[in-house]
PDB file of C-alpha atoms in Angstrom:
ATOM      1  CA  UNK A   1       2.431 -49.454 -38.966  1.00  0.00           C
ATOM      2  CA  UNK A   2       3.985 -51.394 -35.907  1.00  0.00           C
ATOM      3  CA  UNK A   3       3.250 -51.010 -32.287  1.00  0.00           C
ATOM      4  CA  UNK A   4       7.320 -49.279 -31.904  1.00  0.00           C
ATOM      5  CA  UNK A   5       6.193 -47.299 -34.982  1.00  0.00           C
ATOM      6  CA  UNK A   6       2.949 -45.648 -33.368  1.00  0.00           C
ATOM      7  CA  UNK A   7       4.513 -45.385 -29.935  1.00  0.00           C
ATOM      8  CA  UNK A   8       7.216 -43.567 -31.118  1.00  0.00           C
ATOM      9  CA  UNK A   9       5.188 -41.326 -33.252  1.00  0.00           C
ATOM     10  CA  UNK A  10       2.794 -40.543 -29.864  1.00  0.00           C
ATOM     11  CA  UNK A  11       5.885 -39.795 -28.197  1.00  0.00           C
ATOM     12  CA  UNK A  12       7.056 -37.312 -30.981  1.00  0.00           C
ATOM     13  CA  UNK A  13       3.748 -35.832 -30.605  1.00  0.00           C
ATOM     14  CA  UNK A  14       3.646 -35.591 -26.847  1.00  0.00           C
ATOM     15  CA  UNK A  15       6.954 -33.968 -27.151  1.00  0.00           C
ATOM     16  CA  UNK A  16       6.191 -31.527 -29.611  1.00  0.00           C
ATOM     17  CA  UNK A  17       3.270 -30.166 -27.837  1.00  0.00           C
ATOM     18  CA  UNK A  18       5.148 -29.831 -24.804  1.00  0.00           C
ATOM     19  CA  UNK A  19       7.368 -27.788 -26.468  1.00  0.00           C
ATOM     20  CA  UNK A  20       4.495 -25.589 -27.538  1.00  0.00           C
ATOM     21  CA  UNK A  21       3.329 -25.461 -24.430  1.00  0.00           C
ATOM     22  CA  UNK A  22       6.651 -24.485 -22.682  1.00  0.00           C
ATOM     23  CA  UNK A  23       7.809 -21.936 -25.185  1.00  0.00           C
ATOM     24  CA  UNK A  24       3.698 -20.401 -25.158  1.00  0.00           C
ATOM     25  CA  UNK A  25       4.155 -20.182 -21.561  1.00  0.00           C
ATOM     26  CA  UNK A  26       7.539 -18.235 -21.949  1.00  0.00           C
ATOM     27  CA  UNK A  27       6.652 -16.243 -24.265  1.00  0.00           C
ATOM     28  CA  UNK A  28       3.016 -15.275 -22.271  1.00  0.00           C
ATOM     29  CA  UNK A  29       4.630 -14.041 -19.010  1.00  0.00           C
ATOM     30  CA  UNK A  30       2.973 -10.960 -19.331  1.00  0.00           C
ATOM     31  CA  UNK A  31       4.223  -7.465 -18.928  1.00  0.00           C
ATOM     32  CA  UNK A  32       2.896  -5.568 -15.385  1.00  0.00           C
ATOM     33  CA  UNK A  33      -0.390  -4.091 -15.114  1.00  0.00           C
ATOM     34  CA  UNK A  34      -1.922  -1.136 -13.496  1.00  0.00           C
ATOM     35  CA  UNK A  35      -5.769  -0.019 -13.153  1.00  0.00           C
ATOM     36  CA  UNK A  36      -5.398   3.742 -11.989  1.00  0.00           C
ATOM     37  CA  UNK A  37      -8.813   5.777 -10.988  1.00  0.00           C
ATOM     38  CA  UNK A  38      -9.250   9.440  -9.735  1.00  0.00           C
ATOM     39  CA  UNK A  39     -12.000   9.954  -7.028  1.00  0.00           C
ATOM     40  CA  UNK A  40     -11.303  11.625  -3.737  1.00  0.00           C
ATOM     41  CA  UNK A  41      -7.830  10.823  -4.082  1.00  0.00           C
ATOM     42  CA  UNK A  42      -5.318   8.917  -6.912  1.00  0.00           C
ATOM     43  CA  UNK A  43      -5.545   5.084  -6.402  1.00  0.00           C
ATOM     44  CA  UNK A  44      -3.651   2.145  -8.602  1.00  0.00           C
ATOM     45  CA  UNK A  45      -3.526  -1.674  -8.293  1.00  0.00           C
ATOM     46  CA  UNK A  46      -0.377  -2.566  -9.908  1.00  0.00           C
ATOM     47  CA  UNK A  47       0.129  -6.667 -10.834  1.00  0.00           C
ATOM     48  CA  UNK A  48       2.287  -8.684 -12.191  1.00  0.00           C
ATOM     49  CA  UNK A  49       5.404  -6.550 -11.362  1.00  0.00           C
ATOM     50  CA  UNK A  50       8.589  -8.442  -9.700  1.00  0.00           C
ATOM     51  CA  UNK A  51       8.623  -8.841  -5.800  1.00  0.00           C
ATOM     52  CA  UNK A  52      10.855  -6.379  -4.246  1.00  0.00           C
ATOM     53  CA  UNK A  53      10.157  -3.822  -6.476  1.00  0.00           C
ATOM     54  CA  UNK A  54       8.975  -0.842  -5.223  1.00  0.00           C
ATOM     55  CA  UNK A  55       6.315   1.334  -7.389  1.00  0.00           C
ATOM     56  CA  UNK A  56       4.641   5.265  -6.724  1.00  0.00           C
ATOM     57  CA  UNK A  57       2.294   7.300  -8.422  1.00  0.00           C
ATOM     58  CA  UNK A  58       3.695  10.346 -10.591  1.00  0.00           C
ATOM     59  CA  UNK A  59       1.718  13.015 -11.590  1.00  0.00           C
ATOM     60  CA  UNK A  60       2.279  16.759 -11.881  1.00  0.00           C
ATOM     61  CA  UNK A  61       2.019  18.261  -8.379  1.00  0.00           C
ATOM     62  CA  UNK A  62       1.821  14.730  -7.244  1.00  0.00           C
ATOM     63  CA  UNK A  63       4.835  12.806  -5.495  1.00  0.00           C
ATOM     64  CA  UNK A  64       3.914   9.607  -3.481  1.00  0.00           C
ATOM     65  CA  UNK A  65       6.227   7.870  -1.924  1.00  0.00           C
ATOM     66  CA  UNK A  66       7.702   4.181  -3.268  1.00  0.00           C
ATOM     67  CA  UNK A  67       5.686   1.000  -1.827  1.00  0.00           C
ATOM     68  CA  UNK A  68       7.424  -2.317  -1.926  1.00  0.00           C
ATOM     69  CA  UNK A  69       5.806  -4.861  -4.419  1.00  0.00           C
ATOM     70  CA  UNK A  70       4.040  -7.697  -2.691  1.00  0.00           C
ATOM     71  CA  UNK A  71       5.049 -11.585  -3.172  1.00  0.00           C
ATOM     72  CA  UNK A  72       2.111 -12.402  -5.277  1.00  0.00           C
ATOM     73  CA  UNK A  73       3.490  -9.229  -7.279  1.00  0.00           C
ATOM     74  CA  UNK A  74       1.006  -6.636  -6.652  1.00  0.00           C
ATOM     75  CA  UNK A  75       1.050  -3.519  -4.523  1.00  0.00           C
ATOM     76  CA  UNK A  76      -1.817  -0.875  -3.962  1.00  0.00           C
ATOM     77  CA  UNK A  77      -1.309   2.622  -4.210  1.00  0.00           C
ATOM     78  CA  UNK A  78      -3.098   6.182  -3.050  1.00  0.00           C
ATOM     79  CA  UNK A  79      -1.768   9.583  -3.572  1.00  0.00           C
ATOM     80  CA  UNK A  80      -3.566  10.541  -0.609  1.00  0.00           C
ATOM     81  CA  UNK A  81      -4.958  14.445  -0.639  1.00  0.00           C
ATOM     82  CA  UNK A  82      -4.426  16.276  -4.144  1.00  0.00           C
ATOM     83  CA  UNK A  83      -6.047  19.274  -5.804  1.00  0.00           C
ATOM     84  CA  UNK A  84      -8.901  18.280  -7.500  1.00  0.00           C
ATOM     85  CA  UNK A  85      -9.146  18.544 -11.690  1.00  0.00           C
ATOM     86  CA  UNK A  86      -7.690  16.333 -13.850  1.00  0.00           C
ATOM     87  CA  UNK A  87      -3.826  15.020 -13.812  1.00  0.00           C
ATOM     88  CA  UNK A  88      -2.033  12.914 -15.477  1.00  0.00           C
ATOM     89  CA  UNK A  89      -1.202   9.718 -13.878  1.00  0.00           C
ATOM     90  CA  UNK A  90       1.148   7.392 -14.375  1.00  0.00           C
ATOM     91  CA  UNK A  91       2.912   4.288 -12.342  1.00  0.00           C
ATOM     92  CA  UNK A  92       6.377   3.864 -12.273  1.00  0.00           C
ATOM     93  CA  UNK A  93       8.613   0.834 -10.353  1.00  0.00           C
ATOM     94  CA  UNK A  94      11.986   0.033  -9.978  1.00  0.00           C
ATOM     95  CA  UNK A  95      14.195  -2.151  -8.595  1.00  0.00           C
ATOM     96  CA  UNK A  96      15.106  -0.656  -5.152  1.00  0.00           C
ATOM     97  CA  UNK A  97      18.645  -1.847  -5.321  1.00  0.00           C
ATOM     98  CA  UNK A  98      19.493  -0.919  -8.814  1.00  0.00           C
ATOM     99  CA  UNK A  99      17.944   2.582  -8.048  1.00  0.00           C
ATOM    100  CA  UNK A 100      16.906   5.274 -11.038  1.00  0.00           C
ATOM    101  CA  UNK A 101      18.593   3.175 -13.657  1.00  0.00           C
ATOM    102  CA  UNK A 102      15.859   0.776 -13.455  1.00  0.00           C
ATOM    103  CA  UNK A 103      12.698   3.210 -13.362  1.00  0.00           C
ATOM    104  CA  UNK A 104      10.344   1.643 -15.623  1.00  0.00           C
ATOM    105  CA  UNK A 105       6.417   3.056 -16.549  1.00  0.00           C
ATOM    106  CA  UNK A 106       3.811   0.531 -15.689  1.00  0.00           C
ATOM    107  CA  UNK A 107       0.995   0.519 -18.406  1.00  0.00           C
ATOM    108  CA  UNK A 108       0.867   4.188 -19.866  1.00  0.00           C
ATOM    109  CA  UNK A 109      -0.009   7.775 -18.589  1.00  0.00           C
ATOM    110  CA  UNK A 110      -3.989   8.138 -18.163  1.00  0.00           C
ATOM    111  CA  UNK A 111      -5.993  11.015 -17.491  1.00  0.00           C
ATOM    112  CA  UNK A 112      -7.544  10.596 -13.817  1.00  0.00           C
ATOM    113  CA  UNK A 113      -9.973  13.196 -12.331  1.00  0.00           C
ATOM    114  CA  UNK A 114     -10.328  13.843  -8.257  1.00  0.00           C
ATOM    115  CA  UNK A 115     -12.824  15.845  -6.402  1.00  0.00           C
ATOM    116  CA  UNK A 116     -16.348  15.814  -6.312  1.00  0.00           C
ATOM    117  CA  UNK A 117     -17.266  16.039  -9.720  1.00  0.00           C
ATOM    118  CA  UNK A 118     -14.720  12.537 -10.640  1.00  0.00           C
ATOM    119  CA  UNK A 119     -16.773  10.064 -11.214  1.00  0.00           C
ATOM    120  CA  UNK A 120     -18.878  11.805 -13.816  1.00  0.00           C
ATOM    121  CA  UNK A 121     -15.767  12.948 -15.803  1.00  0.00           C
ATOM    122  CA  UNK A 122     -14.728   9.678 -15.419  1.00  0.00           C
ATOM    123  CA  UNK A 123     -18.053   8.146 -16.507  1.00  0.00           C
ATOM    124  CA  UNK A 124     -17.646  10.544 -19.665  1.00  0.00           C
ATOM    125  CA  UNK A 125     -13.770   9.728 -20.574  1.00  0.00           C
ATOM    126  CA  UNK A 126     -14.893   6.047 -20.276  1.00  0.00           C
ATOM    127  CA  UNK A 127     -17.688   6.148 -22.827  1.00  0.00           C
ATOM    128  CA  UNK A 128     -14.955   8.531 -24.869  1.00  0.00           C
ATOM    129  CA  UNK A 129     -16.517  11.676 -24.523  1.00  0.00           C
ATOM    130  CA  UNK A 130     -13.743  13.805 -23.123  1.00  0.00           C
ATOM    131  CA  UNK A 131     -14.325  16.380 -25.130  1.00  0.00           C
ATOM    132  CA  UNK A 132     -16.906  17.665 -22.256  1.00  0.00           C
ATOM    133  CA  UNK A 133     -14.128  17.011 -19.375  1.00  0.00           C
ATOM    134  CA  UNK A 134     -12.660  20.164 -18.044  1.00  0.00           C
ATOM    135  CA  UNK A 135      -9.101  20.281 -19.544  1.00  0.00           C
ATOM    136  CA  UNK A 136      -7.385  22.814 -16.999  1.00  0.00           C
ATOM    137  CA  UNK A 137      -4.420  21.401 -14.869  1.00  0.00           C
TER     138      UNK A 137
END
């Protein structure tokens, strides 16, 4: 094989991987994320959703209002005071100047428990034992 042979080939090579690369990279821009947790009140970390977005928390009984999205993408969020039990949680964004045509769910709806008995029904939901959490709303 000549020199122009094997540089060519290492070229092809280079090339192809970069393509690999670039279209891995595409195709990894992963979706948002949110890590939502009961305790005195409802708290979620939201990341990876677009910058100018604005995101709440939305549970029965619960209505927070919408918090801009940071411009590293992430925006923290507390229902403040709620009745304590279990609710169902969930995070939804949108694009402030598209309005409710872009509402979008963030991650999926998760059972979160507030007042002073949380962080045991918590610990028990974790380790998939909710069959001992109370299931009253």
């Amino acid at each position: 094989m000549s020199r122009a042979q094997h540089t060519r080939i290492s070229v092809a090579a280079v090339g192809a991987v970069g393509v690999v690369f670039a279209v891995g990279a595409a195709t990894a821009s992963a979706a948002p994320s949110v890590d939502v947790h009961g305790g005195n009140t409802i708290t979620a970390q939201v990341s990876g959703e677009k910058p100018g977005h604005s995101c709440r928390i939305a549970a029965t009984g619960v209505e927070t209002p919408w918090r801009p999205v940071n411009g590293d993408g992430t925006v923290r969020l507390d229902s403040g005071p709620v009745r304590h039990g279990r609710h169902d949680a969930r995070v939804v964004c949108e694009n402030p100047r598209v309005g409710a045509a872009s509402v979008h769910t963030v991650g999926h709806e998760q059972d979160v428990f507030t007042g002073q008995w949380a962080p045991a029904f918590e610990f028990l939901q974790h380790h998939r034992l909710e069959f001992l959490t109370p299931r009253e709303h």
